[in-house]
Amino acid sequence: MAPEADAVRRRRPHPPSPTGRRRRRAGSSLLRGSLAAVLLLSLAAFAAETFANAAEEGHEIDYGNRNRKWEDGPSSWEEFGHDNDEEACGLAVLSAEEWELGRHWERNRPVLVTNVTEGWAALHHWRLSEMLKRYPDVEATMGDGREVADAGPDEAGALLTPTTVKEFITKHMYDPSKYFFDRKIAIPKGMLEDCHPFPMPTRAYLEDPDAGSIYAPSKKLRVNPRPEPELWRDHLAVSIGADLTGLSFHYHGEAWNVVLFGAKRWILYDLAEWAGNATRQRYLRLKRRPESSADWLRQLYSEPERKREIRKYGHDCVQRAGEMMFVPRNWMHMVVNIGDTVSVISEVGLDRGGGRVPEDFAYDPGNAGKRRGFDHGG
């Protein structure tokens, strides 16, 4: 063979092997994935810059929810959802029947209760489009979840802004500083009936408001001898929040919270375990004030000592639609919504709200001294 022909033969490329082809395809897929990720990050940065510029220039930003269903909204499940493994959550999960038979509201332990919303008309009437049709003018308040929790929902005063269901959903819902939550909300009869049968012990009051009462001769009427803060009545509050919103650390009397749409990530901690204990408070307290409960989880919860402390003396749980979280008296807790989330809450010691009056909004919690928020130990 001539030298020139031999050189040509040596330079002829060999056909690629199957392994080589797979590697090239994998490399191409990785490249496409990387480009897609860069593109998404660029679009997110562009959107954030656009909103910031609009705010600086005084333009009104549209934070309204234009979706047809709650489920169509953004969701942080990939970041904040988990399967309640024993190491993280550690709560007893009960059926509604077990909750009632065991009278678990009388025990000082949080629990998750399933199948609570079975038969509730709210599963239909509180869908996004239906709620806007049926209850657009229901009045409540909105505010920053961190500030409301720090001051206490009933003492937030000037931190709150009056709104309605329709106004909040269509104008403010995706504003990260706005959260629809009002323990004094004047819920119309129809909305109350949508949540029947109420979970116990709230249902017991509706069935017999005079249960446990005795006749008081001095007052010439029947009264319940139990102190007001220990009585479960027909109190019901409504919470509507977008993905990543929620109240930061706070505590109150015993309460149940039922999710109808969406999900919630909970961090719960027994007040008795850390009150007066400087070491534990150091692990739990914020080194700097995050903007939200979601940022607390992102910035602080991942630190090994803090996570170990929470999981040893508390619980890290995810509550899904149809489930009820029971929070005992004085248990510190914070919540992050996963997806557009709608829930109802009942708390011991409160009765059906009558709505807020102008004086409620004139109160300045900044000059009220000790608050009920986490930074003040309560």
CSV table of C-alpha atoms in Angstrom, one decimal:
chain,number,residue,atom,x,y,z
A,1,MET,CA,0.0,0.0,0.0
A,2,ALA,CA,1.3,3.4,-0.9
A,3,PRO,CA,2.4,5.7,2.0
A,4,GLU,CA,-0.2,8.3,1.0
A,5,ALA,CA,-3.0,5.7,1.1
A,6,ASP,CA,-1.8,4.4,4.4
A,7,ALA,CA,-1.9,8.0,5.9
A,8,VAL,CA,-5.4,8.5,4.6
A,9,ARG,CA,-6.5,5.2,6.2
A,10,ARG,CA,-5.0,6.2,9.5
A,11,ARG,CA,-6.7,9.6,9.5
A,12,ARG,CA,-10.1,8.2,8.8
A,13,PRO,CA,-12.3,8.7,11.9
A,14,HIS,CA,-13.6,5.6,13.6
A,15,PRO,CA,-17.4,5.4,14.1
A,16,PRO,CA,-18.4,6.5,17.5
A,17,SER,CA,-19.0,3.7,20.1
A,18,PRO,CA,-22.4,3.4,21.8
A,19,THR,CA,-20.7,4.6,25.0
A,20,GLY,CA,-19.4,7.7,23.3
A,21,ARG,CA,-22.7,8.5,21.8
A,22,ARG,CA,-24.4,8.2,25.3
A,23,ARG,CA,-21.8,10.5,26.8
A,24,ARG,CA,-22.3,13.1,24.1
A,25,ARG,CA,-26.1,12.9,24.5
A,26,ALA,CA,-25.7,13.2,28.3
A,27,GLY,CA,-23.4,16.1,27.9
A,28,SER,CA,-25.9,17.7,25.5
A,29,SER,CA,-28.7,17.2,27.9
A,30,LEU,CA,-26.7,18.7,30.8
A,31,LEU,CA,-25.9,21.7,28.6
A,32,ARG,CA,-29.6,22.1,27.7
A,33,GLY,CA,-30.5,21.8,31.4
A,34,SER,CA,-27.9,24.3,32.4
A,35,LEU,CA,-29.0,26.8,29.8
A,36,ALA,CA,-32.6,26.3,30.9
A,37,ALA,CA,-31.7,27.0,34.5
A,38,VAL,CA,-29.7,30.1,33.6
A,39,LEU,CA,-32.7,31.3,31.5
A,40,LEU,CA,-35.1,30.8,34.5
A,41,LEU,CA,-32.8,32.6,36.9
A,42,SER,CA,-32.4,35.4,34.4
A,43,LEU,CA,-36.2,35.7,34.0
A,44,ALA,CA,-36.6,35.7,37.8
A,45,ALA,CA,-34.0,38.4,38.2
A,46,PHE,CA,-35.6,40.4,35.5
A,47,ALA,CA,-39.1,40.1,37.1
A,48,ALA,CA,-37.7,41.1,40.5
A,49,GLU,CA,-35.9,44.1,39.1
A,50,THR,CA,-39.0,45.1,37.2
A,51,PHE,CA,-41.1,45.0,40.4
A,52,ALA,CA,-38.5,46.9,42.3
A,53,ASN,CA,-38.2,49.6,39.6
A,54,ALA,CA,-42.0,49.9,39.4
A,55,ALA,CA,-42.2,50.3,43.2
A,56,GLU,CA,-39.4,52.9,43.1
A,57,GLU,CA,-41.1,54.8,40.4
A,58,GLY,CA,-44.4,54.9,42.2
A,59,HIS,CA,-46.2,52.6,39.8
A,60,GLU,CA,-48.9,50.4,41.3
A,61,ILE,CA,-48.0,46.7,41.2
A,62,ASP,CA,-50.7,44.2,40.4
A,63,TYR,CA,-50.5,41.6,43.2
A,64,GLY,CA,-53.9,40.1,42.5
A,65,ASN,CA,-54.7,36.4,42.1
A,66,ARG,CA,-56.0,35.9,38.6
A,67,ASN,CA,-56.2,32.1,38.7
A,68,ARG,CA,-59.4,30.1,38.5
A,69,LYS,CA,-58.4,27.6,41.2
A,70,TRP,CA,-56.3,27.8,44.4
A,71,GLU,CA,-54.3,24.9,43.0
A,72,ASP,CA,-53.2,27.0,40.0
A,73,GLY,CA,-51.0,29.2,42.1
A,74,PRO,CA,-47.2,28.9,42.7
A,75,SER,CA,-46.1,26.2,45.2
A,76,SER,CA,-42.9,25.7,47.2
A,77,TRP,CA,-43.5,22.0,47.8
A,78,GLU,CA,-40.2,21.0,46.4
A,79,GLU,CA,-38.5,23.3,49.0
A,80,PHE,CA,-40.7,23.0,52.0
A,81,GLY,CA,-42.8,19.9,51.7
A,82,HIS,CA,-41.8,16.6,53.3
A,83,ASP,CA,-43.5,13.3,54.3
A,84,ASN,CA,-43.6,13.8,58.1
A,85,ASP,CA,-41.1,11.1,58.9
A,86,GLU,CA,-40.8,10.3,62.6
A,87,GLU,CA,-37.4,12.0,63.0
A,88,ALA,CA,-38.8,15.4,61.8
A,89,CYS,CA,-42.5,15.4,62.8
A,90,GLY,CA,-43.1,12.8,65.5
A,91,LEU,CA,-46.7,13.7,66.0
A,92,ALA,CA,-49.5,11.3,66.6
A,93,VAL,CA,-51.8,11.1,63.5
A,94,LEU,CA,-55.4,10.5,64.5
A,95,SER,CA,-58.7,10.0,62.7
A,96,ALA,CA,-61.5,12.4,63.6
A,97,GLU,CA,-63.1,9.6,65.5
A,98,GLU,CA,-60.0,8.9,67.6
A,99,TRP,CA,-59.6,12.6,68.3
A,100,GLU,CA,-63.1,12.7,69.7
A,101,LEU,CA,-63.1,9.4,71.6
A,102,GLY,CA,-59.7,10.3,73.3
A,103,ARG,CA,-60.8,13.9,74.0
A,104,HIS,CA,-57.3,15.0,72.8
A,105,TRP,CA,-58.1,18.7,73.2
A,106,GLU,CA,-57.8,18.1,76.9
A,107,ARG,CA,-54.2,16.9,76.6
A,108,ASN,CA,-51.2,19.2,76.4
A,109,ARG,CA,-49.8,17.6,73.2
A,110,PRO,CA,-50.1,18.7,69.6
A,111,VAL,CA,-51.7,16.2,67.1
A,112,LEU,CA,-52.6,15.9,63.5
A,113,VAL,CA,-56.1,14.8,62.7
A,114,THR,CA,-57.2,13.4,59.4
A,115,ASN,CA,-60.6,13.4,57.4
A,116,VAL,CA,-61.8,16.4,59.3
A,117,THR,CA,-63.5,18.2,56.4
A,118,GLU,CA,-65.5,15.2,55.3
A,119,GLY,CA,-69.0,16.4,54.3
A,120,TRP,CA,-68.0,20.1,54.6
A,121,ALA,CA,-69.8,22.4,52.0
A,122,ALA,CA,-66.7,24.6,52.2
A,123,LEU,CA,-64.9,22.1,49.9
A,124,HIS,CA,-67.1,23.5,47.1
A,125,HIS,CA,-68.2,26.9,48.4
A,126,TRP,CA,-64.7,28.0,49.3
A,127,ARG,CA,-63.1,27.1,46.0
A,128,LEU,CA,-61.4,30.3,44.6
A,129,SER,CA,-64.1,31.1,42.0
A,130,GLU,CA,-67.0,30.2,44.3
A,131,MET,CA,-65.6,32.1,47.3
A,132,LEU,CA,-65.5,35.3,45.1
A,133,LYS,CA,-69.1,34.7,44.0
A,134,ARG,CA,-70.5,33.8,47.4
A,135,TYR,CA,-68.6,35.9,50.0
A,136,PRO,CA,-66.9,38.8,48.1
A,137,ASP,CA,-67.9,41.4,50.8
A,138,VAL,CA,-66.9,39.6,53.9
A,139,GLU,CA,-64.8,42.1,55.9
A,140,ALA,CA,-61.5,41.2,57.6
A,141,THR,CA,-58.0,42.6,57.9
A,142,MET,CA,-54.6,42.0,56.3
A,143,GLY,CA,-51.1,42.6,57.5
A,144,ASP,CA,-47.5,41.4,57.5
A,145,GLY,CA,-47.3,37.9,59.0
A,146,ARG,CA,-44.2,38.6,61.0
A,147,GLU,CA,-45.4,41.9,62.5
A,148,VAL,CA,-48.9,40.5,63.3
A,149,ALA,CA,-47.3,37.5,65.1
A,150,ASP,CA,-44.9,39.7,67.1
A,151,ALA,CA,-47.7,42.0,68.3
A,152,GLY,CA,-50.4,39.4,68.7
A,153,PRO,CA,-53.3,39.1,66.3
A,154,ASP,CA,-55.7,41.0,68.6
A,155,GLU,CA,-53.1,43.7,69.5
A,156,ALA,CA,-51.7,44.4,66.0
A,157,GLY,CA,-53.9,47.5,65.7
A,158,ALA,CA,-52.3,50.0,63.3
A,159,LEU,CA,-50.3,47.2,61.6
A,160,LEU,CA,-53.5,45.9,60.1
A,161,THR,CA,-55.5,47.2,57.1
A,162,PRO,CA,-59.2,46.6,56.6
A,163,THR,CA,-60.1,44.6,53.5
A,164,THR,CA,-62.6,42.2,52.0
A,165,VAL,CA,-62.3,38.7,50.6
A,166,LYS,CA,-62.6,40.0,47.1
A,167,GLU,CA,-60.3,43.0,47.5
A,168,PHE,CA,-57.6,40.9,49.2
A,169,ILE,CA,-57.7,38.0,46.6
A,170,THR,CA,-57.9,40.2,43.5
A,171,LYS,CA,-55.6,43.0,44.5
A,172,HIS,CA,-53.2,42.0,47.3
A,173,MET,CA,-52.9,38.2,47.6
A,174,TYR,CA,-49.5,37.9,46.0
A,175,ASP,CA,-48.0,40.8,47.9
A,176,PRO,CA,-45.5,39.0,50.2
A,177,SER,CA,-46.2,41.5,53.0
A,178,LYS,CA,-50.0,40.8,53.0
A,179,TYR,CA,-51.7,38.0,54.9
A,180,PHE,CA,-55.5,37.6,55.4
A,181,PHE,CA,-56.1,36.6,59.0
A,182,ASP,CA,-58.5,38.0,61.5
A,183,ARG,CA,-59.7,36.5,64.8
A,184,LYS,CA,-62.4,39.1,65.1
A,185,ILE,CA,-63.8,38.5,61.6
A,186,ALA,CA,-67.6,38.8,61.4
A,187,ILE,CA,-68.2,35.5,59.5
A,188,PRO,CA,-71.7,35.4,57.9
A,189,LYS,CA,-73.9,32.5,58.8
A,190,GLY,CA,-73.4,30.8,55.5
A,191,MET,CA,-69.6,30.6,55.9
A,192,LEU,CA,-70.1,29.1,59.4
A,193,GLU,CA,-72.5,26.5,58.1
A,194,ASP,CA,-70.0,25.6,55.3
A,195,CYS,CA,-67.7,24.2,58.0
A,196,HIS,CA,-70.3,21.9,59.7
A,197,PRO,CA,-69.9,19.6,61.4
A,198,PHE,CA,-67.3,21.6,63.3
A,199,PRO,CA,-64.5,19.5,65.0
A,200,MET,CA,-64.9,18.9,68.7
A,201,PRO,CA,-64.9,20.6,71.1
A,202,THR,CA,-66.2,23.6,69.1
A,203,ARG,CA,-69.1,21.4,67.9
A,204,ALA,CA,-70.2,20.7,71.5
A,205,TYR,CA,-70.9,24.3,72.1
A,206,LEU,CA,-73.1,24.6,69.0
A,207,GLU,CA,-75.0,21.6,70.0
A,208,ASP,CA,-75.6,22.8,73.6
A,209,PRO,CA,-74.3,26.3,74.5
A,210,ASP,CA,-75.4,25.8,78.1
A,211,ALA,CA,-73.6,22.5,78.7
A,212,GLY,CA,-72.0,22.6,82.1
A,213,SER,CA,-73.8,25.7,83.3
A,214,ILE,CA,-75.3,26.0,86.7
A,215,TYR,CA,-77.9,28.4,88.1
A,216,ALA,CA,-76.4,31.4,89.9
A,217,PRO,CA,-79.0,32.9,92.3
A,218,SER,CA,-77.2,36.2,92.6
A,219,LYS,CA,-77.3,36.7,88.8
A,220,LYS,CA,-80.7,35.0,88.4
A,221,LEU,CA,-79.5,33.1,85.4
A,222,ARG,CA,-77.4,30.0,84.4
A,223,VAL,CA,-73.6,30.6,84.1
A,224,ASN,CA,-70.7,28.3,83.3
A,225,PRO,CA,-68.4,28.0,86.3
A,226,ARG,CA,-65.4,27.5,84.1
A,227,PRO,CA,-63.3,30.6,83.5
A,228,GLU,CA,-63.9,32.3,80.1
A,229,PRO,CA,-60.4,31.5,78.8
A,230,GLU,CA,-61.1,27.8,79.2
A,231,LEU,CA,-64.4,27.7,77.3
A,232,TRP,CA,-64.7,26.5,73.7
A,233,ARG,CA,-67.4,28.4,71.8
A,234,ASP,CA,-68.4,29.2,68.2
A,235,HIS,CA,-65.2,31.1,67.4
A,236,LEU,CA,-64.0,30.7,63.8
A,237,ALA,CA,-61.3,32.7,62.0
A,238,VAL,CA,-60.4,32.5,58.4
A,239,SER,CA,-56.8,32.5,57.0
A,240,ILE,CA,-56.0,33.1,53.3
A,241,GLY,CA,-52.4,33.3,52.2
A,242,ALA,CA,-50.2,32.8,49.2
A,243,ASP,CA,-47.3,30.5,48.9
A,244,LEU,CA,-44.5,31.2,51.4
A,245,THR,CA,-46.6,33.5,53.6
A,246,GLY,CA,-47.6,32.7,57.2
A,247,LEU,CA,-47.3,33.9,60.8
A,248,SER,CA,-43.9,33.8,62.5
A,249,PHE,CA,-43.3,32.5,66.0
A,250,HIS,CA,-46.1,33.2,68.4
A,251,TYR,CA,-48.3,31.5,71.0
A,252,HIS,CA,-51.8,31.6,72.4
A,253,GLY,CA,-54.5,29.4,73.9
A,254,GLU,CA,-55.4,26.0,72.7
A,255,ALA,CA,-56.5,26.1,69.0
A,256,TRP,CA,-57.3,23.9,66.0
A,257,ASN,CA,-56.4,24.8,62.5
A,258,VAL,CA,-58.0,23.0,59.5
A,259,VAL,CA,-56.6,23.4,56.0
A,260,LEU,CA,-59.2,23.3,53.2
A,261,PHE,CA,-56.9,24.1,50.2
A,262,GLY,CA,-53.1,24.1,50.0
A,263,ALA,CA,-50.7,22.9,52.8
A,264,LYS,CA,-48.8,24.3,55.8
A,265,ARG,CA,-45.3,23.6,57.2
A,266,TRP,CA,-45.3,23.9,60.9
A,267,ILE,CA,-42.5,24.4,63.5
A,268,LEU,CA,-43.9,23.8,67.0
A,269,TYR,CA,-42.0,24.1,70.3
A,270,ASP,CA,-43.1,23.4,73.8
A,271,LEU,CA,-42.8,26.7,75.7
A,272,ALA,CA,-42.1,24.9,79.0
A,273,GLU,CA,-38.9,23.4,77.5
A,274,TRP,CA,-37.2,26.7,76.7
A,275,ALA,CA,-38.8,29.4,78.9
A,276,GLY,CA,-36.1,30.7,81.2
A,277,ASN,CA,-33.4,28.6,79.6
A,278,ALA,CA,-30.8,30.9,78.0
A,279,THR,CA,-29.0,28.1,76.2
A,280,ARG,CA,-32.1,26.9,74.4
A,281,GLN,CA,-33.3,30.4,73.7
A,282,ARG,CA,-29.9,31.1,72.1
A,283,TYR,CA,-30.4,28.2,69.7
A,284,LEU,CA,-34.0,29.3,68.8
A,285,ARG,CA,-33.7,33.1,68.7
A,286,LEU,CA,-33.0,34.9,65.5
A,287,LYS,CA,-29.5,36.2,64.9
A,288,ARG,CA,-31.1,38.8,62.6
A,289,ARG,CA,-34.7,39.4,61.8
A,290,PRO,CA,-35.7,37.5,58.6
A,291,GLU,CA,-38.5,38.9,56.5
A,292,SER,CA,-40.7,35.9,56.8
A,293,SER,CA,-41.2,32.4,58.3
A,294,ALA,CA,-39.9,31.0,55.0
A,295,ASP,CA,-36.7,33.0,55.4
A,296,TRP,CA,-36.3,31.7,59.0
A,297,LEU,CA,-36.4,28.2,57.7
A,298,ARG,CA,-34.0,29.0,54.9
A,299,GLN,CA,-31.5,31.0,56.9
A,300,LEU,CA,-31.5,29.5,60.4
A,301,TYR,CA,-33.3,26.1,60.6
A,302,SER,CA,-30.6,24.3,58.6
A,303,GLU,CA,-28.0,25.1,61.3
A,304,PRO,CA,-27.3,21.7,63.0
A,305,GLU,CA,-27.7,22.8,66.6
A,306,ARG,CA,-30.9,24.7,66.0
A,307,LYS,CA,-32.5,21.8,64.0
A,308,ARG,CA,-31.4,19.3,66.6
A,309,GLU,CA,-33.0,21.4,69.4
A,310,ILE,CA,-36.3,21.9,67.5
A,311,ARG,CA,-36.6,18.2,66.7
A,312,LYS,CA,-35.7,17.1,70.2
A,313,TYR,CA,-38.2,19.4,72.0
A,314,GLY,CA,-40.6,20.2,69.2
A,315,HIS,CA,-42.0,19.1,65.9
A,316,ASP,CA,-41.4,19.9,62.2
A,317,CYS,CA,-44.6,18.8,60.3
A,318,VAL,CA,-46.5,19.3,57.1
A,319,GLN,CA,-50.3,19.6,57.2
A,320,ARG,CA,-52.2,18.8,54.1
A,321,ALA,CA,-55.7,19.7,52.9
A,322,GLY,CA,-58.4,18.0,54.9
A,323,GLU,CA,-56.2,17.7,58.0
A,324,MET,CA,-56.4,19.5,61.4
A,325,MET,CA,-53.5,20.6,63.5
A,326,PHE,CA,-54.2,21.0,67.2
A,327,VAL,CA,-51.9,23.4,69.0
A,328,PRO,CA,-51.9,23.2,72.8
A,329,ARG,CA,-51.9,26.3,75.1
A,330,ASN,CA,-48.6,28.2,75.0
A,331,TRP,CA,-46.9,26.0,72.4
A,332,MET,CA,-44.7,28.3,70.3
A,333,HIS,CA,-45.3,27.8,66.6
A,334,MET,CA,-44.7,29.3,63.2
A,335,VAL,CA,-46.3,28.5,59.9
A,336,VAL,CA,-45.4,28.7,56.2
A,337,ASN,CA,-48.0,28.2,53.5
A,338,ILE,CA,-47.1,25.8,50.7
A,339,GLY,CA,-49.2,26.9,47.7
A,340,ASP,CA,-52.2,29.1,47.9
A,341,THR,CA,-53.7,28.1,51.3
A,342,VAL,CA,-57.1,28.5,52.9
A,343,SER,CA,-57.8,27.4,56.4
A,344,VAL,CA,-60.2,27.9,59.3
A,345,ILE,CA,-59.2,28.2,63.0
A,346,SER,CA,-61.0,28.0,66.3
A,347,GLU,CA,-59.4,29.0,69.6
A,348,VAL,CA,-60.5,28.4,73.2
A,349,GLY,CA,-61.7,31.5,75.1
A,350,LEU,CA,-63.0,33.3,72.0
A,351,ASP,CA,-66.5,33.5,70.6
A,352,ARG,CA,-67.9,34.4,67.2
A,353,GLY,CA,-66.3,37.6,66.0
A,354,GLY,CA,-68.4,40.8,65.5
A,355,GLY,CA,-65.9,42.5,63.2
A,356,ARG,CA,-63.5,45.3,64.0
A,357,VAL,CA,-64.2,48.9,64.9
A,358,PRO,CA,-62.2,52.0,63.9
A,359,GLU,CA,-60.6,52.1,67.4
A,360,ASP,CA,-58.9,48.7,66.7
A,361,PHE,CA,-56.9,50.3,63.9
A,362,ALA,CA,-55.8,53.3,65.9
A,363,TYR,CA,-54.0,51.2,68.5
A,364,ASP,CA,-50.2,51.4,68.2
A,365,PRO,CA,-48.6,48.1,69.2
A,366,GLY,CA,-45.1,49.7,69.0
A,367,ASN,CA,-45.8,51.6,72.2
A,368,ALA,CA,-47.6,48.8,74.1
A,369,GLY,CA,-44.6,47.4,75.9
A,370,LYS,CA,-44.2,43.6,76.0
A,371,ARG,CA,-45.6,41.7,73.0
A,372,ARG,CA,-46.7,38.2,72.5
A,373,GLY,CA,-44.2,37.5,69.8
A,374,PHE,CA,-41.2,35.1,69.9
A,375,ASP,CA,-38.6,37.8,70.7
A,376,HIS,CA,-40.3,38.6,73.9
A,377,GLY,CA,-40.7,35.1,75.1
A,378,GLY,CA,-44.4,35.0,74.3
